[in-house]
XYZ file of C-alpha atoms in Angstrom:
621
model
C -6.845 -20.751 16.472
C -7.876 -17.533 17.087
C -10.582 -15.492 14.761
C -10.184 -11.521 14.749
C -11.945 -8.690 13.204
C -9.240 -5.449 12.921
C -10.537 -2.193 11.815
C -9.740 1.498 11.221
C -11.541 4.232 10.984
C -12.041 7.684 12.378
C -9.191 9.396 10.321
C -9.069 8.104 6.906
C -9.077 5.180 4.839
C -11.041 3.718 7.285
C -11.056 -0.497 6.414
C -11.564 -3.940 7.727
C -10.096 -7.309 7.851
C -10.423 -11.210 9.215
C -8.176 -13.390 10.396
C -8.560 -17.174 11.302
C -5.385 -17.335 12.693
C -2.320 -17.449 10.166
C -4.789 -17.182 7.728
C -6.324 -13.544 6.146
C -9.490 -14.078 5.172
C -10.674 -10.762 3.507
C -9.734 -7.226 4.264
C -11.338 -4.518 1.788
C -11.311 -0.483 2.361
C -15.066 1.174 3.465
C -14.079 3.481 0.105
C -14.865 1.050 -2.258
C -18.001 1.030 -0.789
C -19.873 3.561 -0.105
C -17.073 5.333 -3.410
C -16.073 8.245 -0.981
C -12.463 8.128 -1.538
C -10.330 7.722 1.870
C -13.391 7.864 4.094
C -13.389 8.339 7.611
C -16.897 6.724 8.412
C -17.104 3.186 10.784
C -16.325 0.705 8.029
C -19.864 -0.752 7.757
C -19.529 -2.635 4.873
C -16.120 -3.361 4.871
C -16.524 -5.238 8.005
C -20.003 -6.599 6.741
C -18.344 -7.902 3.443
C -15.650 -9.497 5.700
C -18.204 -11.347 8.092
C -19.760 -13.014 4.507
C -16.295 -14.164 3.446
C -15.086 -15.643 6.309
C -18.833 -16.459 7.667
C -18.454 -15.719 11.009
C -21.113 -13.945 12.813
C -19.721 -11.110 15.234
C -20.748 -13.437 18.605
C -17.747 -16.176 16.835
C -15.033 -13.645 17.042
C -12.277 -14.069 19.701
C -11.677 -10.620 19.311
C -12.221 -7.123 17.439
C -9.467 -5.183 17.438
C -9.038 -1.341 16.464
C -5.523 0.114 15.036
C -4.709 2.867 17.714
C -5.278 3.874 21.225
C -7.403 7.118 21.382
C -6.736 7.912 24.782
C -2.747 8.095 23.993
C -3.513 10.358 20.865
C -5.739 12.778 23.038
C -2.335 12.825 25.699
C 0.104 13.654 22.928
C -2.271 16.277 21.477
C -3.193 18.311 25.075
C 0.564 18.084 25.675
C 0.812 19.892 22.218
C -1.006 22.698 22.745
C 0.431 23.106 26.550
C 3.748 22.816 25.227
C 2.926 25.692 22.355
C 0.488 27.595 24.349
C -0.686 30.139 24.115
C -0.363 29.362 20.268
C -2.496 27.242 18.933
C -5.863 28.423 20.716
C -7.896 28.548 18.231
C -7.417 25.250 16.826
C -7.453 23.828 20.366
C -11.010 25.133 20.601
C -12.470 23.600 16.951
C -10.910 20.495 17.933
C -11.674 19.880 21.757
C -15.852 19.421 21.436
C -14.424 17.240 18.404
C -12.485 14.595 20.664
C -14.410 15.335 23.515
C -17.863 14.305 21.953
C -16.191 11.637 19.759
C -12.864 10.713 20.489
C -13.069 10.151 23.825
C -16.612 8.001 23.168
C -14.343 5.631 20.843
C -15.271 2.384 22.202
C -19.075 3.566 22.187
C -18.935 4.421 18.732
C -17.518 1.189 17.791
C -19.598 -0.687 19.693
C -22.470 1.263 18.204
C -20.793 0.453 14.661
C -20.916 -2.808 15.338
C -24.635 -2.902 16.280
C -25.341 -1.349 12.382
C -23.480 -4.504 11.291
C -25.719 -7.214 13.087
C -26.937 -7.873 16.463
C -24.039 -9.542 19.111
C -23.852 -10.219 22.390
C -22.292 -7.209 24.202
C -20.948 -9.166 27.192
C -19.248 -11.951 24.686
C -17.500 -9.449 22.701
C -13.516 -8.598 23.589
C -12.794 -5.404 22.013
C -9.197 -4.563 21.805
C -6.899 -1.760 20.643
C -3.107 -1.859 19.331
C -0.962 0.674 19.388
C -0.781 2.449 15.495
C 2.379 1.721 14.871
C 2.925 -1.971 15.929
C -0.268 -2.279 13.845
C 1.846 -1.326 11.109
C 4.860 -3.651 12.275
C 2.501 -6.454 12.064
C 0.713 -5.687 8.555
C 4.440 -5.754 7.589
C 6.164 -9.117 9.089
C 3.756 -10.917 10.003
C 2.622 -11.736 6.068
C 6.451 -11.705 4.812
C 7.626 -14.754 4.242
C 10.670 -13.854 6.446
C 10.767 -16.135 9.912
C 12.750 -13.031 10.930
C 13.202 -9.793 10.037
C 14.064 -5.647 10.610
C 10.777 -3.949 10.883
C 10.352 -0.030 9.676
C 7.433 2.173 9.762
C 7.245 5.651 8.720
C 3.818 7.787 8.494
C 2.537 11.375 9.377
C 1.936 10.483 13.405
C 0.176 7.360 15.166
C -0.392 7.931 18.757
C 3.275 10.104 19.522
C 4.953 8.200 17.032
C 5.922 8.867 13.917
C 8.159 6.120 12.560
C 9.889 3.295 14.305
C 12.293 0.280 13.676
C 11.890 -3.188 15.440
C 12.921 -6.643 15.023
C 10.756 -9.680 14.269
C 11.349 -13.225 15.280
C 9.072 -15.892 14.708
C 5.763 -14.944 16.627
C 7.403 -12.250 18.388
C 7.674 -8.058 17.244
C 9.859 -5.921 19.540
C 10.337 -2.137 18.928
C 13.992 -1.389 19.660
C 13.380 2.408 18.705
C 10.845 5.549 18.018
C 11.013 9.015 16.605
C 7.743 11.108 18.059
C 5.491 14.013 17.031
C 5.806 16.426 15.750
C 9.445 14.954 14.092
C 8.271 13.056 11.135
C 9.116 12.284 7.632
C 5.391 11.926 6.704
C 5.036 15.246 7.959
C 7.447 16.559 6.097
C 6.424 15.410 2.838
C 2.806 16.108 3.535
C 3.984 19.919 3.772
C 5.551 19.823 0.463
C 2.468 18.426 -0.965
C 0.656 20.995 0.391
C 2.632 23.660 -0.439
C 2.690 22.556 -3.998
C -1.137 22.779 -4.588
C -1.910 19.389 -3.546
C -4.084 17.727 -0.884
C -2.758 16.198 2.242
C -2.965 12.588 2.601
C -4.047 11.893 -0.607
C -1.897 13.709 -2.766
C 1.570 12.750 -1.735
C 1.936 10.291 -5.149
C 1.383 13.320 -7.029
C 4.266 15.047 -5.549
C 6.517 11.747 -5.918
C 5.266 11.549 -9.910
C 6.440 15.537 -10.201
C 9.659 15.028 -8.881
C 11.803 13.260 -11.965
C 10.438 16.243 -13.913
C 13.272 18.499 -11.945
C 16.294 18.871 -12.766
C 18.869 17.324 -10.881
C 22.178 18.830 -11.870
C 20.252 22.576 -11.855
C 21.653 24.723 -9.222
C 18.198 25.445 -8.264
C 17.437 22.070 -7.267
C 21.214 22.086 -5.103
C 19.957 25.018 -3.215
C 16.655 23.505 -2.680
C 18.863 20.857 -1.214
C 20.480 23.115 1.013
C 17.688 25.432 1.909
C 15.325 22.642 3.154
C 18.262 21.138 5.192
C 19.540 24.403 6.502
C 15.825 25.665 7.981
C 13.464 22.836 8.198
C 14.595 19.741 8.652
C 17.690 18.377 11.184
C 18.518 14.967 9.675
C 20.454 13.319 12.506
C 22.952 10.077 11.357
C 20.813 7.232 12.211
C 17.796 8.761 9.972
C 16.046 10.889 13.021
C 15.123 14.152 11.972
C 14.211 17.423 13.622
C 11.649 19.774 12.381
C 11.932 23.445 12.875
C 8.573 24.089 14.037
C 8.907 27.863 13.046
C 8.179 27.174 9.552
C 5.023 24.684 10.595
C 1.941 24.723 11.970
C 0.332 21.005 11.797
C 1.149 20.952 15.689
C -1.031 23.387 16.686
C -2.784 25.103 13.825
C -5.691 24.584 11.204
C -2.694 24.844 8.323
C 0.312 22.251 7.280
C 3.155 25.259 7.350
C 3.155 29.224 7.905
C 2.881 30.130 4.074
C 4.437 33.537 3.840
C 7.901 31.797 5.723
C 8.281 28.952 3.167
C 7.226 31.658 0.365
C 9.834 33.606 1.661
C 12.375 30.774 2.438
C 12.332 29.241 -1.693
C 11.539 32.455 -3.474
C 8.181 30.886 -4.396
C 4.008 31.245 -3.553
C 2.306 28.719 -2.534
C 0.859 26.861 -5.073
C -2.909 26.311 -5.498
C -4.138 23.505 -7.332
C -5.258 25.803 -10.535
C -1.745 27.329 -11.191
C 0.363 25.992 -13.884
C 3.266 23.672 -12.804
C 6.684 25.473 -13.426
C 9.795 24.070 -13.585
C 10.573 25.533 -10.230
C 7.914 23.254 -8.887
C 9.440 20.502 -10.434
C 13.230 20.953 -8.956
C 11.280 21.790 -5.304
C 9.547 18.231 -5.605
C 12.502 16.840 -6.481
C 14.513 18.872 -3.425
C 12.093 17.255 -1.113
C 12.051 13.484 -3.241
C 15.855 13.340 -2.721
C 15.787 14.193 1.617
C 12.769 11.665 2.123
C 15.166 9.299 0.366
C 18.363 10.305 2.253
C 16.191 9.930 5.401
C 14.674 6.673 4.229
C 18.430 5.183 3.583
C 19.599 6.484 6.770
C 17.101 4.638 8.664
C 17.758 1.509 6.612
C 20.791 1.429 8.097
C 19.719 2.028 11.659
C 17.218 -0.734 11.375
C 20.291 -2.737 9.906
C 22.274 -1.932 12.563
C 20.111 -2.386 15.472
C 19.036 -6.116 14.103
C 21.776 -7.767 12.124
C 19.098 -9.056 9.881
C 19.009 -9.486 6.484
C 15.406 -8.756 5.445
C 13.902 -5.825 5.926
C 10.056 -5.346 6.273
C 8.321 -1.600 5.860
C 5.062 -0.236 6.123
C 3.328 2.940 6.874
C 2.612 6.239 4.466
C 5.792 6.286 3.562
C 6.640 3.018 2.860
C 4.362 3.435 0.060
C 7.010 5.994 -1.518
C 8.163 3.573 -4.344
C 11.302 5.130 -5.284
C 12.708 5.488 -1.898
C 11.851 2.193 -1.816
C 13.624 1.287 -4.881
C 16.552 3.127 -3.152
C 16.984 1.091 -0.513
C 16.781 -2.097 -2.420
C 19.309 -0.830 -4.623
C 21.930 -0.120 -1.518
C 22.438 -3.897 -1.033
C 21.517 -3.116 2.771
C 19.392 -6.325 2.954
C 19.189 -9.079 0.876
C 15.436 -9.116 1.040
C 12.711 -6.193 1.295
C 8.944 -6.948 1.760
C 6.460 -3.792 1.655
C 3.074 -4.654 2.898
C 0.739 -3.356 -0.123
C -1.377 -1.520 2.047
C 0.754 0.391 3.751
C -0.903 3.231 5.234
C -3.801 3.152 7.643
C -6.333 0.821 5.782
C -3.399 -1.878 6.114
C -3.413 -1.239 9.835
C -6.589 -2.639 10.355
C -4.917 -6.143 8.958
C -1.929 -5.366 11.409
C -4.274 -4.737 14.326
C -5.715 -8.537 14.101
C -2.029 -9.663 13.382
C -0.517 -7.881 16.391
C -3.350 -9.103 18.760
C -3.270 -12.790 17.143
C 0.589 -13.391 17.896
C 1.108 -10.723 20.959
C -2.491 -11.105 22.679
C -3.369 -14.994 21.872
C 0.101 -16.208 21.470
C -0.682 -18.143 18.477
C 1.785 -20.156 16.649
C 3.308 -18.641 13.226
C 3.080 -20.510 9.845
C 5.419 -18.557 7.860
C 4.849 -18.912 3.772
C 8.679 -18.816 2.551
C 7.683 -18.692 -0.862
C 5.404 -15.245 -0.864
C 4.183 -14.614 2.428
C 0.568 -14.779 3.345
C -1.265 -11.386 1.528
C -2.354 -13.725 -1.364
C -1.456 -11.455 -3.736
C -3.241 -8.819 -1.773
C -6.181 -9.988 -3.698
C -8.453 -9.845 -0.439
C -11.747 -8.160 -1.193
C -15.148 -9.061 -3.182
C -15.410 -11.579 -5.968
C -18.855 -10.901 -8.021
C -20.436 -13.948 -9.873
C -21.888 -14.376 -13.183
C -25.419 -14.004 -11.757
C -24.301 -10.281 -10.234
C -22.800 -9.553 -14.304
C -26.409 -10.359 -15.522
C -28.147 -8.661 -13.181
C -26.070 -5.415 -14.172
C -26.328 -6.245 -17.889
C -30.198 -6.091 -17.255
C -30.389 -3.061 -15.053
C -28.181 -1.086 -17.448
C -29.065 -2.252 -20.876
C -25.800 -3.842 -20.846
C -24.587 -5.245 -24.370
C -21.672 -7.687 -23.696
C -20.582 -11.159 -25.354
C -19.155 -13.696 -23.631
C -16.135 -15.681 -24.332
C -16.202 -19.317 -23.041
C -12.108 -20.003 -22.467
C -9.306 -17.933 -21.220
C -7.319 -18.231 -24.068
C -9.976 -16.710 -26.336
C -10.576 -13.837 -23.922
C -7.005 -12.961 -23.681
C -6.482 -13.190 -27.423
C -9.446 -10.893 -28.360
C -8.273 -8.754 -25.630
C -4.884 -8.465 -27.113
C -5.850 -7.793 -30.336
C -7.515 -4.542 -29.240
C -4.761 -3.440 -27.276
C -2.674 -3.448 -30.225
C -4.906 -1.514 -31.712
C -4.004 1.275 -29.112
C -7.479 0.227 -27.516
C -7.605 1.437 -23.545
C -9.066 -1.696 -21.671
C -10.788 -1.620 -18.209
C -9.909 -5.330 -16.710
C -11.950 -6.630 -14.189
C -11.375 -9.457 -12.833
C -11.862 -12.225 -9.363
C -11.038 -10.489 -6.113
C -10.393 -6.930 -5.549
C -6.963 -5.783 -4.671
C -6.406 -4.363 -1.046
C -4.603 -1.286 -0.560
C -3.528 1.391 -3.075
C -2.405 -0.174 -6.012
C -4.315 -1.829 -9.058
C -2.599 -5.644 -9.742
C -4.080 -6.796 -12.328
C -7.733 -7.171 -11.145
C -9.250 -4.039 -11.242
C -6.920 -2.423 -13.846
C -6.891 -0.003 -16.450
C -4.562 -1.690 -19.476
C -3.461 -0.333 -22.341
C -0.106 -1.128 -24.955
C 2.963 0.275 -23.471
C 4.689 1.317 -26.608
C 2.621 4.275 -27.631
C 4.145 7.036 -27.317
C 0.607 9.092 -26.538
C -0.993 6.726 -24.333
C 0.391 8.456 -21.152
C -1.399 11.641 -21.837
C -4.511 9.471 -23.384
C -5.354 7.598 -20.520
C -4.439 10.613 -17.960
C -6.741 13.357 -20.552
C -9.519 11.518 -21.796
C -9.936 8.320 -18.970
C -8.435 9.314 -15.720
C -9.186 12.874 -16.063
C -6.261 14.365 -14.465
C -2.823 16.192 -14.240
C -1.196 15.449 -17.434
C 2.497 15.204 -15.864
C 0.917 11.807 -13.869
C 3.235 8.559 -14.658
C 1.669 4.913 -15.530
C 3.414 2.091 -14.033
C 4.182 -1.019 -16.222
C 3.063 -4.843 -15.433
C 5.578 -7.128 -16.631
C 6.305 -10.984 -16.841
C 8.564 -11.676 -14.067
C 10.835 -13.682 -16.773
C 10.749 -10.108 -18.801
C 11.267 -7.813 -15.772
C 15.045 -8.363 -15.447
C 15.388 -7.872 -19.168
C 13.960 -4.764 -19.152
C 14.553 -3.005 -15.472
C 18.010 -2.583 -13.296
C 15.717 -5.168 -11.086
C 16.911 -7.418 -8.876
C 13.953 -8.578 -7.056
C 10.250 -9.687 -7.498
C 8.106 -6.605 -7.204
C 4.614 -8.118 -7.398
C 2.925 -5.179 -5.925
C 4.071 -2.205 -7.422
C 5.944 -0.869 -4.504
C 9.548 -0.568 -5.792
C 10.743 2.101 -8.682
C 13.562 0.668 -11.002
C 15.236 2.175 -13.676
C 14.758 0.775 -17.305
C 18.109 -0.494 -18.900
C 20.600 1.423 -20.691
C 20.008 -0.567 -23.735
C 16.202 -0.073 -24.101
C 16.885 4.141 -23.607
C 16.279 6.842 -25.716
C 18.517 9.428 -25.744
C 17.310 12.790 -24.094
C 17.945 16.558 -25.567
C 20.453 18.156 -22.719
C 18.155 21.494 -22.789
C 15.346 19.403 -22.037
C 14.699 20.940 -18.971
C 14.484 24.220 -20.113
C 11.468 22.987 -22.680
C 7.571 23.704 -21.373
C 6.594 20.859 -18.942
C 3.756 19.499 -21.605
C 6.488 19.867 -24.878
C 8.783 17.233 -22.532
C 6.318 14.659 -21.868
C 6.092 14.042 -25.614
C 9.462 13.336 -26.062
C 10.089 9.569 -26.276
C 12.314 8.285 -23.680
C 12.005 4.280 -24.654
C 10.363 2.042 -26.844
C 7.730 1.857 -24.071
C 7.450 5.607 -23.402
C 3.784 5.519 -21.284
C 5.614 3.770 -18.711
C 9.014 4.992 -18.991
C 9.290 8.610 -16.874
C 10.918 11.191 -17.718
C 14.528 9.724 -15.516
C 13.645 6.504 -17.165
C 12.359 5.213 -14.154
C 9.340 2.801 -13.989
C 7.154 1.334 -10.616
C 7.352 -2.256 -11.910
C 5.314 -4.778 -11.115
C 6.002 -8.441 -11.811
C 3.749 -11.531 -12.441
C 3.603 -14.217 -12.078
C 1.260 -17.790 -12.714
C 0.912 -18.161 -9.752
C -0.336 -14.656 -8.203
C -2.851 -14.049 -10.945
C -2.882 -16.875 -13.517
C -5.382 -14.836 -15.928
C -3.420 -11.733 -16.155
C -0.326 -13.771 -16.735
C -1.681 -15.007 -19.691
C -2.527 -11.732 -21.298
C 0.495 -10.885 -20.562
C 1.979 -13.570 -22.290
C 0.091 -13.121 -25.219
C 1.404 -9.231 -25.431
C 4.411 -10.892 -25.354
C 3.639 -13.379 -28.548
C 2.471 -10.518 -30.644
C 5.212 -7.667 -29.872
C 8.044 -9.349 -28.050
C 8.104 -8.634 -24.235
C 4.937 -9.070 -21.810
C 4.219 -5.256 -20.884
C 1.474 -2.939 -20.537
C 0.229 -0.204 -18.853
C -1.605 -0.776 -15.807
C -3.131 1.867 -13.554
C -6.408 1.598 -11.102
C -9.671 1.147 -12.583
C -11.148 4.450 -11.458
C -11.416 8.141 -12.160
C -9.922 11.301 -10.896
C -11.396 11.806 -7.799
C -13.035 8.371 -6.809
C -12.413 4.845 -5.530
C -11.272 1.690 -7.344
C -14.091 0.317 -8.714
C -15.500 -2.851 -6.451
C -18.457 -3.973 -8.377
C -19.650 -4.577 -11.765
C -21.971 -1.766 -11.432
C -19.208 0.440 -10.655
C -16.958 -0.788 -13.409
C -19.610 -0.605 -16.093
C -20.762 3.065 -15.062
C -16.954 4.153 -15.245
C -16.693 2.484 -18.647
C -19.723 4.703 -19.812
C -18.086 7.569 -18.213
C -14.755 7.860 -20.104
C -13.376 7.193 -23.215
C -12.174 3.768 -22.261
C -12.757 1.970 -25.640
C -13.150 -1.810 -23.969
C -14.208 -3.221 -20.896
C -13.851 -6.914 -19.725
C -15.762 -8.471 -16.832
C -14.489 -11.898 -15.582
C -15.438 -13.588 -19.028
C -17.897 -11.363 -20.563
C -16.026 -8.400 -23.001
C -18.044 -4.941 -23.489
C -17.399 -2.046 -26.772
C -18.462 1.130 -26.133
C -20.035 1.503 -29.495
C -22.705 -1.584 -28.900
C -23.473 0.127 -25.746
C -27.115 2.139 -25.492
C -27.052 5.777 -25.146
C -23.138 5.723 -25.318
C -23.047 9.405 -27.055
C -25.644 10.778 -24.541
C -23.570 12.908 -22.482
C -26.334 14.319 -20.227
C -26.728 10.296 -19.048
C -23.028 9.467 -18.968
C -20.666 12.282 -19.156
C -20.820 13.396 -15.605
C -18.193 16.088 -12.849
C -15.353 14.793 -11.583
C -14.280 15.510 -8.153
C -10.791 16.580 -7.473
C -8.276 14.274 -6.234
């Protein structure tokens, strides 16, 4: 048995988790923390929350691990800048005192990080570092329920890597192949986000939720197609790529791309975040949604072909692009896909400890065959009844609380059909991304303005932003082309012909707001505009509470669905505590708010008009 702290940090999303072997313990991002959204800083109290849950001190650890090696990462990028010089000098300059002063100091800063934690014995502790993209591998098979499987991971860049495919067996990960910097998929998509007006490494969703919005059969969108293929991007058969490196300048510059090319190449300027969307936009997200999926698909069927296996196992940036996910699953490649829930960096702080358990220690491998180990991917803090109170008192609170689950999820339902927006808090926080149920925003699926509610007047952003539904898993296969479980959120399916609306043929050539008010299914807040939804399923056994709401949805209207997105606001973390929840409650138009057992309306709640207390600036996302 072998107990082992991962962590990442340094770059962003910077987390922590604990292992006791087989067994994850706790892994929680530093963001919910200290609510800077994808922070960078040593994980602190990521790793301190993790020490509590497991209750370990630092001297009982067999090992800390961290997700990359920085010495490989300062190789690939001096062989960068030789290989472009003299380009690329000024950037070589800002960043040099960078990795020289910190980089390079890596194991002293950690060691130092550490230290902030609690006091250890230096000479007892083994500090260890996997390679970033076997941390990924390992976040990703290790937890499937799969005794073997393919393996593929796809981000921006790890150390020179930038996606690879490998095979697990039992206890043992082998890479079989590698595409390097600066050819990458994540990198490609990252430019598109960029060049649309959003930020880079955060606002890659938003480019995914823009894309259906094109128009697929417009000969814009075809020459898109073409133009992207032609000049930036060589896809090769078995899903490498090559990047034209004329057109960008992540290698060796302080931008993603050299603007005035790509405005030149697609007739278009670079978008800043304060220009309207047009529909051009739309069919260029779209352009680039369709190649990331091409690619995706093509190296499906390398990793198929390299490994003969019939599950598949992804994770990485990309892996948490749910419709080329969806696409995949669709093609019948494998018979079974697993996509670790946190699949970008946070996630490869649980890989690190994975990787080092089975490939360092040699341990033995339980595998789970019925869901894997991720428990849900519930992983972070539970807060008591004692930590409610103590917010109740602090802020004045006025809540009631509701002795049995069935009476809180029958009160709860009756304001959701009362087009009430609900913030659901509930046991353990979710790790990665995605909100399942426990720190959730809910609301009724079948109004028809509760997509631009919730995204207006709660979540205070881009209007054009899509809500994903939770569903029964008896319900999902009645409702969705789905074939699978889909318990975190991670695969896009499209809703069945029956349930459809029909769609105006001009539709595309109606303002981008006018469309999103046409009704494309009964359950139009979680239906996009290709009638395509990111489903999750659940189930009684994943999150017995939520199951029940759901099944009383399903008493009163017919099918157990709502809208669930992340309990937070443009701009900041999931909420993690009570305090949190209840100040985001006060800070939006959310009507109700539920916390474990104890139900809170905004119009019993002190000073809930005074908008100097509550109504506060958003950052942007």
């Amino acid at each position: 048995m072998s107990k082992i702290l991962g962590i990442s940090a340094f770059y962003h999303d910077s987390a922590a988790a604990i292992i006791d072997n087989h067994d994850i313990i706790a892994a929680a991002q530093e963001e919910r923390f200290t609510r800077v959204k994808h922070t960078s800083e040593f994980p602190i109290q990521s790793i301190q929350y993790c020490l509590e849950a497991s209750g370990y001190t630092i001297d009982e650890l067999d090992a800390v691990v961290f997700y990359d090696k920085p010495f490989l990462k300062f190789e690939r990028l001096l062989e960068t800048y030789y290989a472009y010089a003299p380009r690329g000098l000024v950037s070589f300059l800002k960043s040099m005192p960078i990795w020289l002063n910190e980089k390079l100091f890596l194991k002293k800063q950690i060691l130092d990080g550490l230290k902030d934690v609690q006091s250890y014995d230096k000479k007892k502790l083994k500090l260890l570092f996997s390679e970033h993209h076997l941390s990924h591998a390992a976040s990703a098979f290790y937890p499937s329920s799969f005794e073997e499987s393919a393996i593929l991971t796809i981000d921006g860049v790890g150390e020179w890597a930038t996606a690879s495919i490998g095979k697990g067996v039992g206890n043992k990960i082998s890479i079989l192949k590698e595409m390097h910097f600066p050819h990458s998929v994540g990198l490609l998509y990252s430019a598109f986000t960029y060049y649309l007006g959003f930020k880079v490494n955060s606002g890659e969703y938003k480019l995914m939720g823009l894309a259906p919005y094109g128009d697929p059969n417009s000969l814009q969108t075809k020459n898109y197609i073409k133009t992207i293929k032609t000049n930036l991007v060589d896809i090769k058969s078995d899903g490498s790529i090559w990047l034209n490196q004329k057109y960008f300048n992540y290698a060796v510059g302080l931008r993603m791309i050299h603007s005035n090319k790509w405005n030149e190449l697609f007739g278009l300027q670079e978008r800043t975040e304060e220009d309207e969307l047009t529909q051009s936009h739309c069919n260029l997200a779209l352009a680039i949604q369709l190649v990331t999926e091409e690619i995706v698909l093509l190296l499906g069927r390398e990793a198929k072909r390299l490994t003969s296996s019939d599950n598949l196992v992804m994770a990485g940036g990309v892996a948490l692009n749910c419709v080329a996910n969806g696409k995949l699953q669709a093609s019948g490649l494998f018979k079974s896909i697993f996509v670790q829930p946190a699949s970008g960096d946070a996630g490869a702080s649980l890989g690190a400890a994975l990787a080092v358990n089975y490939g360092y220690f040699n341990n033995n491998r339980k595998v789970d065959s019925s869901s894997g180990s991720m428990k849900g991917a519930y992983l972070g803090p539970y807060y008591s009844e004692k930590e409610i109170l103590q917010m109740n008192a602090a802020y004045k609170a006025v809540s009631i609380k509701i002795e049995s689950d069935e009476g809180l999820t029958a009160i709860c339902t009756q304001h959701l059909l009362e087009n009430k927006v609900v913030g659901w808090f509930q046991g353990r926080m979710e790790f990665g991304p995605r909100a399942l149920g426990n720190r959730s925003i809910l609301a009724i699926a079948n109004d028809a303005d509760m997509q631009q509610k919730i995204n207006l007047k709660i979540k205070y952003r881009e209007s054009f932003r899509p809500f994903a539904p939770s569903v029964l898993k008896e319900d999902a296969k009645l409702l969705f082309e789905l074939d699978s479980d889909s318990p975190y959120m991670l695969m896009v399916s499209s809703l069945k012909e029956v349930h459809r609306f029909s769609i105006p043929k001009e539709s595309f050539s109606i303002p981008l707001k006018e469309r999103m008010s046409i009704p494309r299914s009964k359950w139009s807040a979680v239906t996009h505009m290709d009638y395509s939804a990111r489903v999750q399923t659940v189930t009684e056994l994943e999150n017995p509470l939520f199951y029940k709401l759901l099944k009383q949805v399903k008493m009163e209207t017919g099918f157990g669905i709502l809208v669930n997105t992340s309990f937070n606001v443009r701009g900041e973390p999931l909420v993690c505590s009570p305090v949190d929840a209840y100040s985001c409650f006060m800070n939006t138009e959310m009507d109700v708010l539920v916390i474990n057992n104890y139900m809170y309306f905004k119009e019993n709640q002190p000073d809930w008009q005074n908008n100097k207390k509550w109504k506060k600036q958003f950052k942007k996302d």
